[in-house]
Amino acid sequence: MDTAAVAMRISQHHLSRPAFLKLKQGLGFQSDEACVKWVAFFAGSHDLGKISPGFQFQIPEIGRALTGEAYYQAWCRQARHADTVAHGLITAARLPEYLTTRLLVEESLAIRLSLLVGGHHGFFPTAKELEDISTSQVGKQAWQTFRRDLLDELAAYVGLTTELERPTQCDAAAGMLLAGLTTVSDWIASSEACFPYTPDADAPSYGNTLDAKAAEALEALGWQTVPSLEPLGFAALFPEIAEPRPLQVAVERAARAVTPPAMLLVEAAMGEGKTEAAFAAADHFQHHAGAAGFYVGLPTQATSNQMWGRTGHFLKRRYPGVVNLTLSHSQAMLRGDYLETVCRLDQVYDSDARVVASEWHTARKRSLLSPFGVGTLDQGLMGVVRSRHQFVRLFGLAGRTVILDEVHAYDLYTGTLIERMLEWLAVLGSPVIALSATLPTTLRERLAGAYARGLGAPAPNLPQVRYPRVTMVDAGGCRADGFDASAHVTRTLALVWRNEGDWLAGVVEAVNAGANVAVLCSTVGRAQAVYTALGRSLDAAQRDLFHARYLMGDREAIEGRCIGRFGKTGERPSGFVLVATQVIEQSLDLDFDLMVSDLAPIDLLLQRSGRIHRHDRPGDRRGGFTSPTLWVIRPALNPEGRLDFGPAGIVYDTHLLLRTWWQLRCKTELALPGDMDALIEAVYDPRREPFDGLSEAEIDLWLTTQVQSGAENDTRLHKAHGACVPRPASNAEPEEYTRFRLEDEEATLQALTRLGAESLTAIILREVAGGWATVRGTAVVQPSQTPNRAQLQALMQHAVRINQRALVQALKKEPRPEGWTTGVLRPCVPLVLGADGTREIAGWQVRLDDELGLVYERK
């Protein structure tokens, strides 16, 4: 009854109207009242399987009291250890009988609904598991009576009567919503503080108290209803922007032109103000269509952290009182600035507008249930991969606007998962705003087609509209609107090809002339080598290094230095070089006079170029680089006369690199953003085969890499389709959604949402008397003890991601500390260095360098 009361309260007051309508229509109801009462009954029946001998007899005294000594002893004699079966399975097995005989639900529908309810611990029961349940596990006639009587009381509490309409169907959207609502309501109702045990109350009198208890529980745990405010236009939302840019005007116009649920696909150059436009569109969907807040999904933790601050600023200004905003990624709870916002919302008393994070919502599986959230895209993608509690994540996103930033940044594998997520978001009534610098037509078609499929609309015919543009998809079809680029992003980019042997000297010369230079390297090892080489000519005050193989604490410090030096309001140094990997490629608002880059696919090169002369600085461009300039390092030729892309060929598709080189090799300048669309199409359109200008060796390389690329893409697609949950229209059996039986943990998330080299998180430690200590501290950590909050934060500040295959395999075999049982630490491994700061593992020497970060070299 507790769970039913919570489910009733959520569906009436906290589920967005679009999501509630999907639930109601998907179950075949005409009235809101019938839907609320029935879903409350289903949620309340989730633990029916606990009324079984295998569960109750776990404590002998209870077994004897329930059935008497004789029955208990007889059951013990015939029962096996395996008879203690998961109670969710018994719920799925025995609930259909009650639904069909007492509530007159059609049999196949009753079975489906029972499977959804029975999966409340994360995995839907399989047909094989149900077949294997024995009579001794579910109990004979007396147990059936127990179950029937308690379900009668539950039905009476929620108000199921013979006059009330019954469910007639359960489509995929309703199934995910019902499963998510059941599980979340169970979590809340399990709080002893909110629902204390009341052994002496009878069901009718106890039920009279439950609506108030449920309301108090949801308020205490930070379940907010986003207030419905007067709709505001862009100018009112962002008064600091004197004149909205053409992009922002076009997106606002598009949001008003569509009928939600709808998708806006925004393509515009870097620095055009896409984030503000997305916030304005999400605000429109909130206050015109009843969307329940929004979630912003980004490629990395670093970009999520930065966006979290911007989002908080927007929400604080937009809404009165307290607003619940969560940061969703594996390291969020280790950020000091985020931890300062975590609290119980019912304990925030001051009247000033504040943006805080409800403590209840910060748990890993619950962060997407907050009305507003920012985090990595992976958190949302876990809703469409076959993993534990995937339906809770879909439930959290249902009816909310989802903003996807940097959608060009993903490979075919993750892109395929994004397509499946778009399909599900459309089915669940969630508007989507997807942002990108530019996209190939094929990808734009796939994204628009996925959302259209979710709406039940035919595949859209993309209008041929000039770039930059916004593409709109709703049930009425697909439209597009082109607009003018802003003057500050309209530029001529000087493109200079530099040879591997001479560009370093050019960088030194530019830095000594006062220029601020960024050097983007394809791999961490190359970045470390370049930084070391520059150290022969430049002192430490003229250079810095930034990559993903630093300890987390060091990485955060470096990121802060970068923003301070090269951000919009930072005090720019005079003559400095930042050597970095792809960590500065996306979302970080940095500005350089000159950029040097390893060759990369064309879309990423264009994305990187957005960090050159990003901000207007009249008279403050140094080193003679008065116009934006990109140096691209020319691929070398191997002894056979073939192009050698070096480390870039390890990271990126070689055929894409070859196609990019072919399009750019003779160019000395690019007109941006005007040339972007044509360049993207030329590289990504497989029909363009420029054999006329290639040598025989180059044609051979072209054909070879083309075949390899096609085979690799086929593999990516096959793996992605295997990882995805079924399409909504398939109406697949519930067991198909969670059949991998994978835990919802960081390691699973990493493996399922990104296809690449296996990696793990290592905590860098050193041996000291009595245990371990962090390399940057003195506190001793005992491997057998669970760290407290301060120790946990210290440990995670020494975390680093390792993806070198031999090291990963060797470290996976090492025993995990007994005390590392918390969700954050559980997937981590200790990497304990010797007294000299090094360690040999699997033929590699690992050392932590103060300047270079973690270094590993072959012995």
Short mmCIF file of N, CA and C in Angstrom, two decimals, residues 287-430:
data_model
loop_
_atom_site.label_atom_id
_atom_site.label_comp_id
_atom_site.label_asym_id
_atom_site.label_seq_id
_atom_site.Cartn_x
_atom_site.Cartn_y
_atom_site.Cartn_z
N HIS A 287 7.11 25.40 -20.83
CA HIS A 287 5.98 26.23 -20.43
C HIS A 287 4.89 26.32 -21.48
N HIS A 288 5.09 25.71 -22.65
CA HIS A 288 4.03 25.64 -23.65
C HIS A 288 3.48 24.24 -23.79
N ALA A 289 4.32 23.23 -23.58
CA ALA A 289 3.90 21.85 -23.84
C ALA A 289 3.95 20.96 -22.61
N GLY A 290 4.35 21.50 -21.47
CA GLY A 290 4.33 20.72 -20.24
C GLY A 290 5.46 19.74 -20.07
N ALA A 291 6.58 19.94 -20.80
CA ALA A 291 7.75 19.08 -20.59
C ALA A 291 8.25 19.25 -19.16
N ALA A 292 8.75 18.17 -18.58
CA ALA A 292 9.12 18.19 -17.15
C ALA A 292 10.60 18.47 -16.97
N GLY A 293 11.04 19.70 -17.23
CA GLY A 293 12.44 20.04 -17.06
C GLY A 293 13.26 19.58 -18.25
N PHE A 294 14.59 19.49 -18.05
CA PHE A 294 15.46 19.05 -19.16
C PHE A 294 16.71 18.38 -18.63
N TYR A 295 17.34 17.61 -19.52
CA TYR A 295 18.63 16.98 -19.25
C TYR A 295 19.56 17.32 -20.39
N VAL A 296 20.80 17.73 -20.06
CA VAL A 296 21.81 18.06 -21.06
C VAL A 296 22.85 16.94 -21.07
N GLY A 297 22.99 16.25 -22.20
CA GLY A 297 23.95 15.17 -22.33
C GLY A 297 25.14 15.60 -23.16
N LEU A 298 26.36 15.42 -22.63
CA LEU A 298 27.58 15.87 -23.29
C LEU A 298 28.57 14.72 -23.46
N PRO A 299 29.62 14.93 -24.28
CA PRO A 299 30.53 13.81 -24.57
C PRO A 299 31.41 13.38 -23.41
N THR A 300 31.81 14.30 -22.54
CA THR A 300 32.81 13.98 -21.52
C THR A 300 32.42 14.54 -20.16
N GLN A 301 33.12 14.06 -19.13
CA GLN A 301 32.91 14.60 -17.79
C GLN A 301 33.34 16.06 -17.72
N ALA A 302 34.44 16.40 -18.38
CA ALA A 302 34.94 17.77 -18.33
C ALA A 302 33.93 18.74 -18.93
N THR A 303 33.37 18.39 -20.09
CA THR A 303 32.38 19.27 -20.69
C THR A 303 31.10 19.31 -19.85
N SER A 304 30.77 18.20 -19.19
CA SER A 304 29.59 18.18 -18.31
C SER A 304 29.79 19.12 -17.13
N ASN A 305 30.99 19.09 -16.54
CA ASN A 305 31.26 19.96 -15.40
C ASN A 305 31.09 21.42 -15.76
N GLN A 306 31.61 21.80 -16.93
CA GLN A 306 31.50 23.20 -17.35
C GLN A 306 30.04 23.57 -17.62
N MET A 307 29.30 22.68 -18.28
CA MET A 307 27.90 22.95 -18.60
C MET A 307 27.04 23.01 -17.34
N TRP A 308 27.40 22.23 -16.33
CA TRP A 308 26.65 22.26 -15.07
C TRP A 308 26.64 23.66 -14.47
N GLY A 309 27.78 24.34 -14.51
CA GLY A 309 27.84 25.70 -14.00
C GLY A 309 26.96 26.65 -14.82
N ARG A 310 27.00 26.54 -16.13
CA ARG A 310 26.20 27.42 -16.99
C ARG A 310 24.71 27.15 -16.79
N THR A 311 24.36 25.89 -16.64
CA THR A 311 22.95 25.54 -16.45
C THR A 311 22.44 26.07 -15.12
N GLY A 312 23.25 25.92 -14.08
CA GLY A 312 22.85 26.45 -12.78
C GLY A 312 22.60 27.94 -12.81
N HIS A 313 23.45 28.67 -13.52
CA HIS A 313 23.28 30.11 -13.65
C HIS A 313 21.95 30.44 -14.33
N PHE A 314 21.63 29.70 -15.39
CA PHE A 314 20.37 29.94 -16.11
C PHE A 314 19.17 29.64 -15.21
N LEU A 315 19.19 28.51 -14.52
CA LEU A 315 18.04 28.12 -13.70
C LEU A 315 17.84 29.06 -12.51
N LYS A 316 18.92 29.51 -11.94
CA LYS A 316 18.81 30.41 -10.79
C LYS A 316 18.11 31.70 -11.19
N ARG A 317 18.39 32.16 -12.38
CA ARG A 317 17.77 33.40 -12.84
C ARG A 317 16.33 33.17 -13.30
N ARG A 318 16.05 31.95 -13.80
CA ARG A 318 14.73 31.69 -14.39
C ARG A 318 13.66 31.37 -13.37
N TYR A 319 14.02 30.64 -12.29
CA TYR A 319 13.00 30.13 -11.38
C TYR A 319 13.15 30.72 -9.99
N PRO A 320 12.04 31.04 -9.34
CA PRO A 320 12.10 31.49 -7.94
C PRO A 320 12.32 30.29 -7.02
N GLY A 321 12.85 30.56 -5.83
CA GLY A 321 12.98 29.49 -4.85
C GLY A 321 14.08 28.50 -5.19
N VAL A 322 13.88 27.25 -4.73
CA VAL A 322 14.89 26.22 -4.84
C VAL A 322 14.65 25.38 -6.10
N VAL A 323 15.71 25.13 -6.85
CA VAL A 323 15.64 24.31 -8.05
C VAL A 323 16.59 23.12 -7.88
N ASN A 324 16.11 21.94 -8.27
CA ASN A 324 16.88 20.71 -8.11
C ASN A 324 17.64 20.42 -9.41
N LEU A 325 18.97 20.51 -9.36
CA LEU A 325 19.83 20.27 -10.52
C LEU A 325 20.90 19.26 -10.14
N THR A 326 20.95 18.12 -10.85
CA THR A 326 21.97 17.11 -10.56
C THR A 326 23.04 17.11 -11.64
N LEU A 327 24.23 16.66 -11.25
CA LEU A 327 25.34 16.43 -12.16
C LEU A 327 25.51 14.93 -12.27
N SER A 328 25.38 14.38 -13.47
CA SER A 328 25.32 12.93 -13.64
C SER A 328 26.54 12.40 -14.38
N HIS A 329 27.53 11.99 -13.64
CA HIS A 329 28.61 11.15 -14.17
C HIS A 329 29.31 10.49 -12.99
N SER A 330 30.17 9.56 -13.25
CA SER A 330 30.69 8.70 -12.19
C SER A 330 31.50 9.44 -11.14
N GLN A 331 32.06 10.60 -11.50
CA GLN A 331 32.91 11.32 -10.56
C GLN A 331 32.23 12.55 -9.98
N ALA A 332 30.94 12.72 -10.22
CA ALA A 332 30.26 13.95 -9.81
C ALA A 332 30.35 14.19 -8.31
N MET A 333 30.16 13.13 -7.52
CA MET A 333 30.13 13.30 -6.06
C MET A 333 31.51 13.54 -5.47
N LEU A 334 32.53 13.60 -6.29
CA LEU A 334 33.87 13.88 -5.80
C LEU A 334 34.28 15.31 -6.12
N ARG A 335 33.42 16.07 -6.76
CA ARG A 335 33.70 17.48 -7.06
C ARG A 335 33.25 18.34 -5.88
N GLY A 336 34.18 19.10 -5.33
CA GLY A 336 33.87 19.91 -4.17
C GLY A 336 32.77 20.92 -4.43
N ASP A 337 32.79 21.59 -5.60
CA ASP A 337 31.77 22.60 -5.88
C ASP A 337 30.38 21.98 -6.00
N TYR A 338 30.32 20.76 -6.53
CA TYR A 338 29.02 20.09 -6.62
C TYR A 338 28.57 19.60 -5.24
N LEU A 339 29.49 19.04 -4.47
CA LEU A 339 29.13 18.56 -3.13
C LEU A 339 28.55 19.67 -2.26
N GLU A 340 29.03 20.88 -2.48
CA GLU A 340 28.51 22.01 -1.69
C GLU A 340 27.03 22.27 -1.94
N THR A 341 26.52 21.80 -3.08
CA THR A 341 25.11 22.03 -3.41
C THR A 341 24.21 20.89 -2.97
N VAL A 342 24.80 19.76 -2.54
CA VAL A 342 24.00 18.57 -2.20
C VAL A 342 23.37 18.74 -0.83
N CYS A 343 22.07 18.54 -0.74
CA CYS A 343 21.37 18.71 0.54
C CYS A 343 20.00 18.06 0.44
N ARG A 344 19.30 18.04 1.56
CA ARG A 344 17.88 17.67 1.55
C ARG A 344 17.08 18.93 1.22
N LEU A 345 16.28 18.85 0.19
CA LEU A 345 15.61 20.05 -0.26
C LEU A 345 14.63 20.61 0.77
N ASP A 346 14.06 19.73 1.60
CA ASP A 346 13.12 20.23 2.61
C ASP A 346 13.83 20.93 3.76
N GLN A 347 15.17 20.94 3.72
CA GLN A 347 15.93 21.63 4.77
C GLN A 347 16.55 22.94 4.27
N VAL A 348 16.17 23.35 3.06
CA VAL A 348 16.65 24.62 2.51
C VAL A 348 15.59 25.67 2.81
N TYR A 349 15.90 26.57 3.74
CA TYR A 349 14.87 27.47 4.24
C TYR A 349 14.96 28.89 3.70
N ASP A 350 16.13 29.33 3.27
CA ASP A 350 16.23 30.74 2.90
C ASP A 350 15.40 31.03 1.66
N SER A 351 15.01 32.25 1.50
CA SER A 351 14.10 32.64 0.43
C SER A 351 14.81 33.01 -0.86
N ASP A 352 16.14 33.11 -0.83
CA ASP A 352 16.86 33.45 -2.05
C ASP A 352 16.78 32.30 -3.05
N ALA A 353 16.76 32.66 -4.32
CA ALA A 353 16.76 31.62 -5.36
C ALA A 353 18.05 30.82 -5.27
N ARG A 354 17.94 29.50 -5.24
CA ARG A 354 19.12 28.65 -5.11
C ARG A 354 18.98 27.46 -6.02
N VAL A 355 20.10 27.01 -6.55
CA VAL A 355 20.14 25.79 -7.35
C VAL A 355 20.95 24.78 -6.56
N VAL A 356 20.28 23.70 -6.13
CA VAL A 356 20.92 22.69 -5.30
C VAL A 356 20.62 21.31 -5.87
N ALA A 357 21.29 20.31 -5.32
CA ALA A 357 21.07 18.93 -5.74
C ALA A 357 20.44 18.16 -4.59
N SER A 358 19.25 17.62 -4.81
CA SER A 358 18.61 16.80 -3.81
C SER A 358 19.50 15.59 -3.51
N GLU A 359 19.76 15.37 -2.24
CA GLU A 359 20.65 14.28 -1.83
C GLU A 359 20.16 12.93 -2.37
N TRP A 360 18.85 12.71 -2.35
CA TRP A 360 18.29 11.43 -2.81
C TRP A 360 18.59 11.22 -4.28
N HIS A 361 18.57 12.29 -5.07
CA HIS A 361 18.75 12.16 -6.52
C HIS A 361 20.21 11.98 -6.93
N THR A 362 21.15 12.11 -6.00
CA THR A 362 22.55 12.00 -6.40
C THR A 362 23.02 10.56 -6.54
N ALA A 363 22.23 9.60 -6.06
CA ALA A 363 22.61 8.19 -6.24
C ALA A 363 22.66 7.87 -7.72
N ARG A 364 23.54 6.94 -8.12
CA ARG A 364 23.83 6.69 -9.52
C ARG A 364 22.58 6.42 -10.35
N LYS A 365 21.71 5.54 -9.88
CA LYS A 365 20.55 5.16 -10.68
C LYS A 365 19.42 6.17 -10.60
N ARG A 366 19.53 7.15 -9.70
CA ARG A 366 18.41 8.07 -9.49
C ARG A 366 18.67 9.46 -10.06
N SER A 367 19.87 9.70 -10.59
CA SER A 367 20.21 11.08 -10.97
C SER A 367 19.34 11.58 -12.13
N LEU A 368 18.90 10.68 -13.01
CA LEU A 368 18.07 11.12 -14.14
C LEU A 368 16.62 11.36 -13.74
N LEU A 369 16.28 11.13 -12.47
CA LEU A 369 14.92 11.39 -12.00
C LEU A 369 14.75 12.83 -11.54
N SER A 370 15.84 13.58 -11.46
CA SER A 370 15.77 14.99 -11.09
C SER A 370 15.15 15.78 -12.22
N PRO A 371 14.38 16.84 -11.92
CA PRO A 371 13.76 17.61 -13.01
C PRO A 371 14.76 18.27 -13.94
N PHE A 372 15.90 18.66 -13.41
CA PHE A 372 16.95 19.25 -14.24
C PHE A 372 18.25 18.50 -14.01
N GLY A 373 18.98 18.26 -15.09
CA GLY A 373 20.23 17.53 -14.95
C GLY A 373 21.19 17.83 -16.07
N VAL A 374 22.47 17.67 -15.76
CA VAL A 374 23.55 17.80 -16.72
C VAL A 374 24.47 16.61 -16.48
N GLY A 375 24.98 16.01 -17.54
CA GLY A 375 25.90 14.90 -17.36
C GLY A 375 26.38 14.36 -18.68
N THR A 376 27.03 13.23 -18.61
CA THR A 376 27.52 12.61 -19.84
C THR A 376 26.36 11.96 -20.58
N LEU A 377 26.50 11.92 -21.89
CA LEU A 377 25.47 11.27 -22.71
C LEU A 377 25.31 9.80 -22.32
N ASP A 378 26.40 9.16 -21.87
CA ASP A 378 26.35 7.74 -21.51
C ASP A 378 25.25 7.45 -20.49
N GLN A 379 25.00 8.40 -19.58
CA GLN A 379 23.97 8.17 -18.56
C GLN A 379 22.61 7.96 -19.20
N GLY A 380 22.32 8.73 -20.24
CA GLY A 380 21.06 8.53 -20.94
C GLY A 380 21.07 7.30 -21.82
N LEU A 381 22.22 7.03 -22.46
CA LEU A 381 22.31 5.86 -23.34
C LEU A 381 22.10 4.56 -22.58
N MET A 382 22.39 4.55 -21.28
CA MET A 382 22.17 3.32 -20.52
C MET A 382 20.69 2.95 -20.46
N GLY A 383 19.81 3.87 -20.84
CA GLY A 383 18.40 3.55 -20.93
C GLY A 383 18.05 2.71 -22.15
N VAL A 384 18.96 2.66 -23.13
CA VAL A 384 18.66 1.91 -24.35
C VAL A 384 19.66 0.80 -24.61
N VAL A 385 20.44 0.42 -23.59
CA VAL A 385 21.25 -0.79 -23.70
C VAL A 385 20.74 -1.80 -22.68
N ARG A 386 20.95 -3.07 -22.99
CA ARG A 386 20.33 -4.14 -22.20
C ARG A 386 21.07 -4.31 -20.88
N SER A 387 20.75 -3.47 -19.93
CA SER A 387 21.44 -3.49 -18.64
C SER A 387 20.42 -3.37 -17.51
N ARG A 388 20.90 -3.55 -16.32
CA ARG A 388 20.02 -3.53 -15.16
C ARG A 388 19.36 -2.16 -14.99
N HIS A 389 18.06 -2.19 -14.74
CA HIS A 389 17.27 -0.98 -14.48
C HIS A 389 17.32 0.02 -15.62
N GLN A 390 17.54 -0.44 -16.87
CA GLN A 390 17.52 0.51 -17.98
C GLN A 390 16.19 1.26 -18.05
N PHE A 391 15.11 0.60 -17.62
CA PHE A 391 13.79 1.22 -17.70
C PHE A 391 13.65 2.38 -16.71
N VAL A 392 14.43 2.38 -15.62
CA VAL A 392 14.38 3.52 -14.70
C VAL A 392 14.94 4.77 -15.38
N ARG A 393 16.00 4.59 -16.17
CA ARG A 393 16.57 5.73 -16.88
C ARG A 393 15.60 6.27 -17.94
N LEU A 394 14.94 5.38 -18.67
CA LEU A 394 13.95 5.84 -19.63
C LEU A 394 12.79 6.54 -18.92
N PHE A 395 12.37 6.01 -17.79
CA PHE A 395 11.31 6.64 -17.01
C PHE A 395 11.73 8.05 -16.59
N GLY A 396 13.00 8.21 -16.19
CA GLY A 396 13.48 9.52 -15.77
C GLY A 396 13.48 10.54 -16.89
N LEU A 397 13.73 10.11 -18.12
CA LEU A 397 13.78 11.03 -19.26
C LEU A 397 12.43 11.22 -19.92
N ALA A 398 11.43 10.43 -19.56
CA ALA A 398 10.13 10.50 -20.23
C ALA A 398 9.49 11.86 -20.02
N GLY A 399 9.09 12.47 -21.12
CA GLY A 399 8.41 13.76 -21.05
C GLY A 399 9.30 14.94 -20.76
N ARG A 400 10.60 14.72 -20.60
CA ARG A 400 11.55 15.82 -20.37
C ARG A 400 12.24 16.16 -21.67
N THR A 401 12.62 17.43 -21.80
CA THR A 401 13.40 17.82 -22.96
C THR A 401 14.83 17.32 -22.78
N VAL A 402 15.38 16.72 -23.82
CA VAL A 402 16.74 16.21 -23.78
C VAL A 402 17.57 17.02 -24.77
N ILE A 403 18.62 17.65 -24.26
CA ILE A 403 19.54 18.44 -25.09
C ILE A 403 20.80 17.61 -25.30
N LEU A 404 21.11 17.30 -26.55
CA LEU A 404 22.30 16.52 -26.88
C LEU A 404 23.32 17.47 -27.52
N ASP A 405 24.42 17.68 -26.85
CA ASP A 405 25.44 18.60 -27.35
C ASP A 405 26.54 17.83 -28.08
N GLU A 406 27.12 18.45 -29.07
CA GLU A 406 28.25 17.88 -29.81
C GLU A 406 27.91 16.51 -30.40
N VAL A 407 26.78 16.39 -31.09
CA VAL A 407 26.39 15.07 -31.59
C VAL A 407 27.29 14.58 -32.72
N HIS A 408 28.14 15.44 -33.25
CA HIS A 408 29.09 15.01 -34.27
C HIS A 408 30.28 14.26 -33.67
N ALA A 409 30.37 14.22 -32.33
CA ALA A 409 31.60 13.75 -31.69
C ALA A 409 31.64 12.24 -31.48
N TYR A 410 30.69 11.49 -32.01
CA TYR A 410 30.59 10.07 -31.69
C TYR A 410 30.81 9.20 -32.93
N ASP A 411 31.36 8.00 -32.69
CA ASP A 411 31.58 7.08 -33.79
C ASP A 411 30.28 6.36 -34.16
N LEU A 412 30.37 5.46 -35.13
CA LEU A 412 29.17 4.79 -35.64
C LEU A 412 28.50 3.95 -34.57
N TYR A 413 29.28 3.33 -33.69
CA TYR A 413 28.70 2.50 -32.63
C TYR A 413 27.83 3.34 -31.70
N THR A 414 28.44 4.38 -31.11
CA THR A 414 27.67 5.22 -30.19
C THR A 414 26.58 5.97 -30.93
N GLY A 415 26.85 6.37 -32.18
CA GLY A 415 25.82 7.03 -32.97
C GLY A 415 24.60 6.16 -33.17
N THR A 416 24.80 4.86 -33.32
CA THR A 416 23.67 3.94 -33.48
C THR A 416 22.87 3.86 -32.19
N LEU A 417 23.54 3.88 -31.04
CA LEU A 417 22.83 3.92 -29.76
C LEU A 417 22.03 5.21 -29.63
N ILE A 418 22.61 6.31 -30.11
CA ILE A 418 21.89 7.59 -30.06
C ILE A 418 20.61 7.51 -30.89
N GLU A 419 20.69 6.88 -32.06
CA GLU A 419 19.49 6.72 -32.88
C GLU A 419 18.41 5.96 -32.12
N ARG A 420 18.79 4.88 -31.45
CA ARG A 420 17.79 4.11 -30.70
C ARG A 420 17.23 4.95 -29.55
N MET A 421 18.08 5.75 -28.91
CA MET A 421 17.59 6.61 -27.84
C MET A 421 16.60 7.65 -28.37
N LEU A 422 16.91 8.24 -29.54
CA LEU A 422 15.99 9.22 -30.13
C LEU A 422 14.63 8.58 -30.41
N GLU A 423 14.65 7.35 -30.90
CA GLU A 423 13.40 6.65 -31.18
C GLU A 423 12.57 6.49 -29.91
N TRP A 424 13.25 6.10 -28.82
CA TRP A 424 12.54 5.91 -27.55
C TRP A 424 12.09 7.23 -26.96
N LEU A 425 12.90 8.28 -27.08
CA LEU A 425 12.49 9.58 -26.54
C LEU A 425 11.24 10.08 -27.23
N ALA A 426 11.14 9.88 -28.53
CA ALA A 426 9.93 10.28 -29.25
C ALA A 426 8.72 9.51 -28.74
N VAL A 427 8.88 8.20 -28.55
CA VAL A 427 7.78 7.36 -28.05
C VAL A 427 7.35 7.80 -26.66
N LEU A 428 8.29 8.26 -25.85
CA LEU A 428 8.01 8.64 -24.46
C LEU A 428 7.58 10.10 -24.32
N GLY A 429 7.42 10.81 -25.44
CA GLY A 429 6.93 12.18 -25.38
C GLY A 429 7.96 13.21 -25.02
N SER A 430 9.23 12.91 -25.26
CA SER A 430 10.31 13.81 -24.87
C SER A 430 10.80 14.63 -26.06
#
